[in-house]
XYZ file of C-alpha atoms in Angstrom:
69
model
C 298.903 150.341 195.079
C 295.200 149.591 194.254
C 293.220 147.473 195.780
C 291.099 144.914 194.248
C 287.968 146.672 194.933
C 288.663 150.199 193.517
C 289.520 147.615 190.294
C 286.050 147.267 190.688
C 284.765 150.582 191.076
C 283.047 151.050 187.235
C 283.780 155.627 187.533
C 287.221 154.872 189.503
C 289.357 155.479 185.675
C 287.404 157.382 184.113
C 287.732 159.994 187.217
C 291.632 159.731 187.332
C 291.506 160.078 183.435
C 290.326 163.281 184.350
C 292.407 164.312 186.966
C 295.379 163.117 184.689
C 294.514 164.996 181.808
C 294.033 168.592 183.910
C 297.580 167.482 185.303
C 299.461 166.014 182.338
C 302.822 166.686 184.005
C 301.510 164.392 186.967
C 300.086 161.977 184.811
C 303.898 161.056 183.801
C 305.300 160.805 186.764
C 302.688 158.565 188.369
C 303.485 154.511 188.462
C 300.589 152.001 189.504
C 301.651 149.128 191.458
C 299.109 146.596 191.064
C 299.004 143.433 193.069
C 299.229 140.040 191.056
C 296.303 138.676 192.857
C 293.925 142.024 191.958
C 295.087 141.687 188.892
C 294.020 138.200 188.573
C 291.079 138.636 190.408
C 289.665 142.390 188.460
C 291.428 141.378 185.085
C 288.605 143.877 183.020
C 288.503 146.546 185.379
C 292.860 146.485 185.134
C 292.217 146.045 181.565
C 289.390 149.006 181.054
C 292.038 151.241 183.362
C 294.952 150.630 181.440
C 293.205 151.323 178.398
C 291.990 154.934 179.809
C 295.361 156.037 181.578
C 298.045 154.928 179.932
C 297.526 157.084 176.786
C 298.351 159.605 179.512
C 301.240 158.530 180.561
C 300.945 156.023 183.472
C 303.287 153.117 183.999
C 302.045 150.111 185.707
C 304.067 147.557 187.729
C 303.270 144.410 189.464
C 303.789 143.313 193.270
C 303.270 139.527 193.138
C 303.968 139.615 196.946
C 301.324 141.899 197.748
C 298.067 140.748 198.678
C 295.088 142.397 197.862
C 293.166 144.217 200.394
């Protein structure tokens, strides 16, 4: 589950991009829950992560009970 403020963190995907592509088996196995509100709240950073990981193999999910922390 990430928070809104790793969202925000400008290196935060492009350093698990790395670590995903030295583990590709990992990288397929791992699921994202985000919470509605981050995603609401850190739209480009979700957006800009997304666009990085998923060519990995990363599936995303929502929590729109969560609350961002």
């Amino acid at each position: 589950n990430l928070a809104p403020a790793t969202l925000a963190d400008g290196e935060f995907a492009s350093r698990l991009r790395a670590l995903l592509f030295a583990q590709p088996r990992a990288a397929r196995l791992l699921s994202i829950e985000i919470a509605e509100a981050a995603a609401v709240e850190r739209f480009a950073g979700l957006r800009e992560l997304a666009r990085l990981v998923r060519p990995c193999g990363v599936r995303f999910t929502g929590s729109p009970t969560s609350k961002p922390g």
